[in-house]
Tab-separated table of C-alpha atoms and ligand atoms in Angstrom:
chain	number	residue	atom	x	y	z
A	30	ASP	CA	2.423	-15.730	1.226
A	31	THR	CA	5.269	-13.428	2.628
A	32	VAL	CA	6.372	-9.830	2.552
A	33	PRO	CA	8.674	-8.793	-0.253
A	34	CYS	CA	12.443	-9.076	0.531
A	35	ASN	CA	15.562	-7.441	-0.428
A	36	PRO	CA	17.860	-10.376	-1.453
A	37	GLU	CA	20.938	-8.154	-1.489
A	38	LEU	CA	20.533	-7.568	2.525
A	39	TRP	CA	20.413	-11.074	3.145
A	40	HIS	CA	23.461	-13.303	3.991
A	41	SER	CA	21.874	-16.406	2.172
A	42	ASP	CA	19.510	-17.030	-0.644
A	43	PRO	CA	16.015	-15.855	1.014
A	44	PHE	CA	14.244	-18.324	-1.414
A	45	CYS	CA	16.326	-21.260	0.118
A	46	ALA	CA	16.148	-22.853	3.437
A	47	THR	CA	19.709	-22.548	4.744
A	48	LEU	CA	20.898	-24.146	8.006
A	49	ARG	CA	23.323	-21.980	9.999
A	50	ASP	CA	24.028	-21.537	13.754
A	51	ASP	CA	21.004	-23.829	14.846
A	52	ARG	CA	18.737	-21.781	12.745
A	53	LEU	CA	16.851	-22.271	9.677
A	54	TYR	CA	17.027	-19.233	7.538
A	55	GLY	CA	14.686	-18.393	4.640
A	56	LEU	CA	11.898	-16.020	3.699
A	57	GLY	CA	8.981	-17.046	5.603
A	58	SER	CA	10.718	-19.249	7.868
A	59	CYS	CA	9.461	-17.736	10.943
A	60	ASP	CA	6.371	-15.787	9.577
A	61	MET	CA	4.763	-18.247	9.306
A	62	LYS	CA	5.908	-21.044	6.868
A	63	GLY	CA	7.945	-22.692	9.622
A	64	PHE	CA	4.563	-23.300	11.597
A	65	PHE	CA	2.861	-24.889	8.527
A	66	ALA	CA	5.782	-27.508	8.254
A	67	ILE	CA	5.518	-28.240	12.081
A	68	ALA	CA	1.603	-28.538	11.773
A	69	LEU	CA	2.026	-31.064	8.834
A	70	GLU	CA	4.489	-32.934	10.941
A	71	ALA	CA	2.267	-33.117	13.694
A	72	ALA	CA	-0.695	-34.023	11.672
A	73	SER	CA	1.338	-36.958	10.031
A	74	ARG	CA	1.732	-38.754	13.265
A	75	PHE	CA	-1.965	-39.512	13.225
A	76	LYS	CA	-3.767	-41.963	10.903
A	77	ALA	CA	-7.008	-40.673	9.355
A	78	LYS	CA	-8.880	-43.466	11.029
A	79	ASP	CA	-7.795	-42.547	14.520
A	80	LEU	CA	-9.359	-39.010	14.210
A	81	LYS	CA	-13.009	-38.809	15.141
A	82	GLU	CA	-13.222	-35.131	14.447
A	83	PRO	CA	-11.968	-33.474	11.201
A	84	LEU	CA	-8.644	-31.611	11.273
A	85	ILE	CA	-8.459	-29.098	8.827
A	86	LEU	CA	-5.194	-27.127	7.827
A	87	ILE	CA	-5.999	-23.731	6.223
A	88	GLY	CA	-3.614	-21.730	4.088
A	89	THR	CA	-5.118	-18.361	3.370
A	90	ALA	CA	-4.152	-15.949	0.592
A	91	ASP	CA	-2.738	-12.426	1.108
A	92	GLU	CA	-2.628	-12.432	4.847
A	93	GLU	CA	0.306	-9.974	4.709
A	94	SER	CA	-1.878	-7.354	2.726
A	95	SER	CA	-5.632	-7.626	2.243
A	96	MET	CA	-6.337	-10.678	4.163
A	97	SER	CA	-8.811	-11.446	1.245
A	98	GLY	CA	-8.109	-15.148	1.787
A	99	ALA	CA	-9.672	-14.905	5.340
A	100	ARG	CA	-12.302	-12.648	4.203
A	101	GLN	CA	-13.463	-14.938	1.450
A	102	LEU	CA	-13.590	-17.762	3.889
A	103	LEU	CA	-15.727	-15.799	6.186
A	104	ALA	CA	-17.948	-14.587	3.433
A	105	SER	CA	-18.414	-18.273	2.177
A	106	SER	CA	-19.742	-19.125	5.760
A	107	ARG	CA	-18.093	-22.561	5.717
A	108	GLN	CA	-18.475	-24.855	8.838
A	109	LEU	CA	-14.965	-25.359	9.898
A	110	GLY	CA	-14.924	-26.563	13.214
A	111	ARG	CA	-15.012	-25.731	16.881
A	112	LYS	CA	-11.270	-24.554	17.653
A	113	ALA	CA	-8.752	-22.831	15.603
A	114	VAL	CA	-5.066	-22.063	16.235
A	115	ILE	CA	-3.204	-19.593	13.900
A	116	GLY	CA	0.339	-20.173	13.693
A	117	GLU	CA	1.743	-16.690	13.635
A	118	PRO	CA	5.257	-16.133	15.407
A	119	THR	CA	4.467	-15.681	19.186
A	120	GLY	CA	7.452	-17.794	20.435
A	121	LEU	CA	5.109	-20.596	21.260
A	122	GLN	CA	3.026	-18.314	23.752
A	123	PRO	CA	-0.714	-18.382	23.435
A	124	ILE	CA	-2.202	-15.090	22.246
A	125	ARG	CA	-5.835	-14.336	22.701
A	126	VAL	CA	-6.267	-10.696	22.145
A	127	HIS	CA	-4.944	-7.884	19.682
A	128	LYS	CA	-6.087	-4.590	18.405
A	129	GLY	CA	-7.621	-3.847	15.293
A	130	VAL	CA	-5.914	-2.007	12.337
A	131	MET	CA	-7.752	0.763	10.179
A	132	MET	CA	-6.094	3.277	7.804
A	133	GLU	CA	-7.871	6.018	6.315
A	134	ALA	CA	-7.314	8.941	3.933
A	135	ILE	CA	-9.096	12.049	4.697
A	136	ARG	CA	-9.124	14.484	1.529
A	137	VAL	CA	-10.217	18.275	1.785
A	138	LYS	CA	-11.013	19.624	-1.335
A	139	GLY	CA	-10.912	23.557	-1.988
A	140	ARG	CA	-10.423	25.849	-4.822
A	141	ALA	CA	-6.877	27.037	-6.003
A	142	GLY	CA	-6.417	30.791	-6.710
A	143	HIS	CA	-4.025	33.455	-6.676
A	144	SER	CA	-2.579	34.034	-3.129
A	145	SER	CA	-2.991	37.738	-3.233
A	146	ASP	CA	-6.682	37.631	-2.713
A	147	PRO	CA	-8.142	34.846	-0.386
A	148	SER	CA	-11.564	35.252	-1.893
A	149	LEU	CA	-10.231	33.867	-5.205
A	150	GLY	CA	-10.145	30.398	-3.678
A	151	ALA	CA	-10.921	28.099	-0.919
A	152	ASN	CA	-7.918	26.888	0.880
A	153	ALA	CA	-7.633	23.195	1.594
A	154	ILE	CA	-4.936	23.632	4.191
A	155	LEU	CA	-6.955	25.884	6.462
A	156	GLY	CA	-9.833	23.326	6.027
A	157	MET	CA	-7.264	20.450	7.018
A	158	HIS	CA	-6.427	22.593	10.185
A	159	GLN	CA	-10.005	22.231	11.233
A	160	VAL	CA	-9.760	18.588	10.360
A	161	ILE	CA	-6.795	17.789	12.471
A	162	SER	CA	-8.086	19.736	15.367
A	163	ALA	CA	-11.254	17.502	15.339
A	164	LEU	CA	-8.911	14.531	15.042
A	165	ILE	CA	-6.701	15.497	18.043
A	166	ALA	CA	-10.088	15.920	19.995
A	167	LEU	CA	-11.365	12.479	18.663
A	168	GLN	CA	-7.918	10.877	19.839
A	169	GLU	CA	-8.285	12.429	23.228
A	170	GLU	CA	-11.809	11.326	23.600
A	171	LEU	CA	-10.989	7.655	22.477
A	172	LYS	CA	-8.209	7.491	24.903
A	173	ALA	CA	-10.481	8.685	27.731
A	174	ARG	CA	-13.395	6.313	26.954
A	175	TYR	CA	-11.939	2.982	26.168
A	176	ARG	CA	-9.087	1.143	28.018
A	177	HIS	CA	-7.820	-2.623	27.851
A	178	PRO	CA	-5.520	-3.830	30.470
A	179	ALA	CA	-4.045	-6.530	28.530
A	180	PHE	CA	-2.129	-3.931	26.201
A	181	LYS	CA	1.200	-1.994	26.838
A	182	VAL	CA	-0.511	0.817	25.065
A	183	ASP	CA	-3.841	0.019	26.846
A	184	TYR	CA	-6.034	2.675	24.820
A	185	PRO	CA	-6.943	2.968	21.052
A	186	THR	CA	-4.345	5.015	19.258
A	187	LEU	CA	-5.121	7.480	16.457
A	188	ASN	CA	-1.683	8.368	14.535
A	189	LEU	CA	-1.659	11.275	12.045
A	190	GLY	CA	0.838	9.625	9.384
A	191	ALA	CA	0.952	11.739	6.414
A	192	ILE	CA	-0.056	15.009	5.048
A	193	HIS	CA	0.120	16.247	1.517
A	194	GLY	CA	-1.274	19.436	0.258
A	195	GLY	CA	-0.480	22.446	-2.012
A	196	ASP	CA	2.216	23.221	-4.555
A	197	ASN	CA	3.282	26.765	-4.232
A	198	PRO	CA	3.477	29.569	-1.770
A	199	ASN	CA	1.778	31.921	-3.915
A	200	ARG	CA	-1.078	29.624	-4.809
A	201	ILE	CA	-4.175	28.967	-2.652
A	202	CYS	CA	-4.010	25.276	-1.832
A	203	GLY	CA	-6.726	23.534	-3.720
A	204	HIS	CA	-6.334	19.855	-2.248
A	205	CYS	CA	-4.839	18.657	1.024
A	206	GLU	CA	-4.909	14.852	2.224
A	207	THR	CA	-3.942	13.235	5.554
A	208	LEU	CA	-3.284	9.613	6.251
A	209	ILE	CA	-4.373	8.268	9.585
A	210	ASP	CA	-3.881	4.892	11.348
A	211	ILE	CA	-6.571	4.001	14.277
A	212	ARG	CA	-5.948	0.869	16.283
A	213	PRO	CA	-9.183	0.071	18.089
A	214	LEU	CA	-9.416	-2.174	21.163
A	215	PRO	CA	-11.448	-5.291	21.322
A	216	GLY	CA	-14.978	-4.215	22.013
A	217	MET	CA	-14.871	-1.517	19.336
A	218	SER	CA	-15.899	-2.216	15.763
A	219	ILE	CA	-14.345	-0.805	12.587
A	220	GLU	CA	-17.897	0.258	11.517
A	221	THR	CA	-18.290	2.242	14.988
A	222	VAL	CA	-15.012	4.118	14.664
A	223	GLN	CA	-15.850	4.798	10.666
A	224	ALA	CA	-19.387	6.451	12.027
A	225	LEU	CA	-17.413	8.431	14.410
A	226	LEU	CA	-15.084	9.896	11.942
A	227	GLU	CA	-18.014	10.498	9.490
A	228	GLU	CA	-19.640	12.261	12.385
A	229	ARG	CA	-16.814	14.403	13.642
A	230	LEU	CA	-15.681	15.562	10.268
A	231	SER	CA	-18.199	15.587	7.720
A	232	GLY	CA	-20.116	18.731	9.225
A	233	LEU	CA	-16.956	20.738	9.738
A	234	PHE	CA	-17.421	23.013	6.591
A	235	SER	CA	-20.266	25.249	5.971
A	236	LYS	CA	-21.772	25.289	2.616
A	237	ASP	CA	-20.473	28.877	1.678
A	238	SER	CA	-16.921	27.764	2.619
A	239	GLY	CA	-16.079	26.226	-0.575
A	240	LEU	CA	-14.603	23.292	1.028
A	241	GLY	CA	-15.573	19.691	0.715
A	242	ILE	CA	-14.405	16.660	2.476
A	243	GLU	CA	-14.163	12.811	1.827
A	244	ILE	CA	-13.213	10.044	3.862
A	245	LEU	CA	-11.749	6.922	2.280
A	246	PRO	CA	-10.598	3.669	3.864
A	247	LEU	CA	-7.192	2.678	2.427
A	248	PHE	CA	-8.322	-1.070	2.997
A	249	PRO	CA	-11.151	-2.701	4.559
A	250	GLY	CA	-9.481	-2.909	7.961
A	251	VAL	CA	-8.602	-5.590	10.528
A	252	PRO	CA	-11.236	-5.958	13.206
A	253	PRO	CA	-9.848	-6.374	16.917
A	254	PHE	CA	-9.524	-9.610	18.249
A	255	GLU	CA	-10.194	-11.170	21.631
A	256	THR	CA	-10.995	-14.566	22.780
A	257	PRO	CA	-11.929	-14.629	26.597
A	258	ALA	CA	-9.156	-15.580	29.128
A	259	GLU	CA	-11.775	-18.360	30.434
A	260	ALA	CA	-12.270	-20.044	27.280
A	261	GLU	CA	-11.640	-23.506	27.073
A	262	LEU	CA	-8.989	-23.203	24.324
A	263	THR	CA	-7.126	-20.556	26.102
A	264	ARG	CA	-6.919	-22.698	29.498
A	265	TYR	CA	-5.766	-25.687	27.676
A	266	LEU	CA	-3.076	-24.014	25.769
A	267	GLU	CA	-1.900	-22.112	28.825
A	268	SER	CA	-1.311	-25.416	30.687
A	269	ALA	CA	0.177	-26.939	27.661
A	270	THR	CA	2.838	-24.237	27.199
A	271	GLY	CA	3.124	-23.192	30.735
A	272	LYS	CA	2.913	-19.565	29.499
A	273	SER	CA	-0.150	-17.266	30.349
A	274	ALA	CA	-2.183	-16.005	27.229
A	275	GLY	CA	-1.077	-12.516	26.323
A	276	ALA	CA	-1.607	-9.679	23.616
A	277	VAL	CA	0.358	-8.884	20.574
A	278	ALA	CA	0.869	-5.594	18.979
A	279	PHE	CA	0.327	-6.827	15.425
A	280	GLY	CA	-3.010	-7.810	13.709
A	281	THR	CA	-3.941	-11.208	12.512
A	282	GLU	CA	-6.697	-13.226	10.772
A	283	GLY	CA	-8.074	-14.123	14.259
A	284	PRO	CA	-11.066	-11.970	14.012
A	285	PHE	CA	-12.207	-13.572	10.929
A	286	PHE	CA	-11.960	-17.039	12.381
A	287	SER	CA	-13.832	-15.752	15.686
A	288	ALA	CA	-16.463	-14.314	13.320
A	289	LEU	CA	-16.926	-18.052	11.865
A	290	GLY	CA	-17.596	-19.262	15.236
A	291	LEU	CA	-14.304	-20.906	16.081
A	292	GLU	CA	-12.660	-20.535	19.523
A	293	THR	CA	-9.540	-19.048	18.121
A	294	LEU	CA	-5.953	-18.391	19.644
A	295	ILE	CA	-2.733	-17.338	18.010
A	296	LEU	CA	0.317	-19.516	18.656
A	297	GLY	CA	3.343	-20.426	16.665
A	298	PRO	CA	7.212	-20.919	16.680
A	299	GLY	CA	9.426	-18.195	16.155
A	300	SER	CA	9.715	-14.466	17.045
A	301	ILE	CA	7.803	-11.719	15.404
A	302	ASP	CA	11.257	-9.763	15.801
A	303	GLN	CA	12.442	-11.787	12.909
A	304	ALA	CA	9.518	-11.128	10.764
A	305	HIS	CA	9.530	-8.790	7.767
A	306	GLN	CA	13.491	-8.631	8.154
A	307	PRO	CA	16.559	-9.540	6.106
A	308	ASP	CA	18.018	-12.939	7.430
A	309	GLU	CA	14.709	-14.143	8.787
A	310	PHE	CA	15.143	-17.447	10.616
A	311	LEU	CA	13.427	-19.910	12.942
A	312	SER	CA	15.476	-21.263	15.614
A	313	LEU	CA	15.715	-25.243	15.575
A	314	SER	CA	15.045	-25.327	19.061
A	315	ASP	CA	11.432	-24.260	18.382
A	316	ILE	CA	10.775	-27.135	16.226
A	317	ALA	CA	10.627	-30.137	18.285
A	318	PRO	CA	8.629	-28.537	21.150
A	319	GLY	CA	5.994	-27.036	18.474
A	320	ILE	CA	5.668	-30.528	16.826
A	321	SER	CA	4.880	-32.038	20.312
A	322	LEU	CA	2.670	-29.218	21.280
A	323	PHE	CA	0.477	-29.522	18.099
A	324	GLU	CA	0.557	-33.221	18.302
A	325	ASN	CA	-1.008	-32.955	21.612
A	326	LEU	CA	-3.654	-30.401	20.512
A	327	ILE	CA	-4.517	-32.609	17.624
A	328	GLY	CA	-4.810	-35.545	20.068
A	329	ARG	CA	-7.031	-33.623	22.414
A	330	TYR	CA	-9.630	-32.231	19.985
A	331	CYS	CA	-9.743	-34.683	17.203
A	332	ARG	CA	-8.875	-38.169	18.585
A	333	ALA	CA	-11.207	-38.080	21.527
B	403	ZN	ZN1	3.867	-11.104	8.460
């Protein structure tokens, strides 16, 4: 899958591969179908009988949105092998760690009424004020409690991204909703953070306040991901690329493959700067080194 595109902003047809200026332009060329072509080419250089261990190329559905393909794979508990490399665009640098992603809606339900008499209603905006204060306190607490040196922003973030509520100045606000995004660090789980939210928010309003609260995940979340620096695959990919394994600021299906018991790293051609953009491209100069890197990888783990 790819993200949607705006063809009118492209200089060539996004649905055709176009060669221009030593680049291959096309939707998904960098994120991350270029990798798939490179992996297929690397695999085609082996005969099946040469491989002592299975080589599996996996294409998952909906990686850009729900990651439902990877979730399904995890639910099926399939035995896939020992190691996995996910070809997201990393400029052929091995990536062993990223944060998780959670997005939640917090809804405060009150009761609308005429603004002239507060006792006629329960003001959801006032309730949301308490929610936001609690969220700011939680933001500070997470920042003080968790750190990870691999990241430029080395603490878990909590962003207040949107707020909607009320309709008129002369009406007590009956509903208010805020949308938040939390990026947990490796070592934190989605479930732990959801439990923290529940704990801090669910008891905010007394019974007689007339206010209620609901916390709803906007999607099931992507767990944080970390493969140890000393893992065998990390060490090998560092020596094969000459680049030390790092972190990225985007989420991947890495945590799902890790949960299936595979030692997993993220490594692929192209730059994330070109992903999700008009005129997405893959530099031709990434292709030959990519093929030889994956050919060596297959030789090392499957031929031996
Ligand atoms: Zn993408």
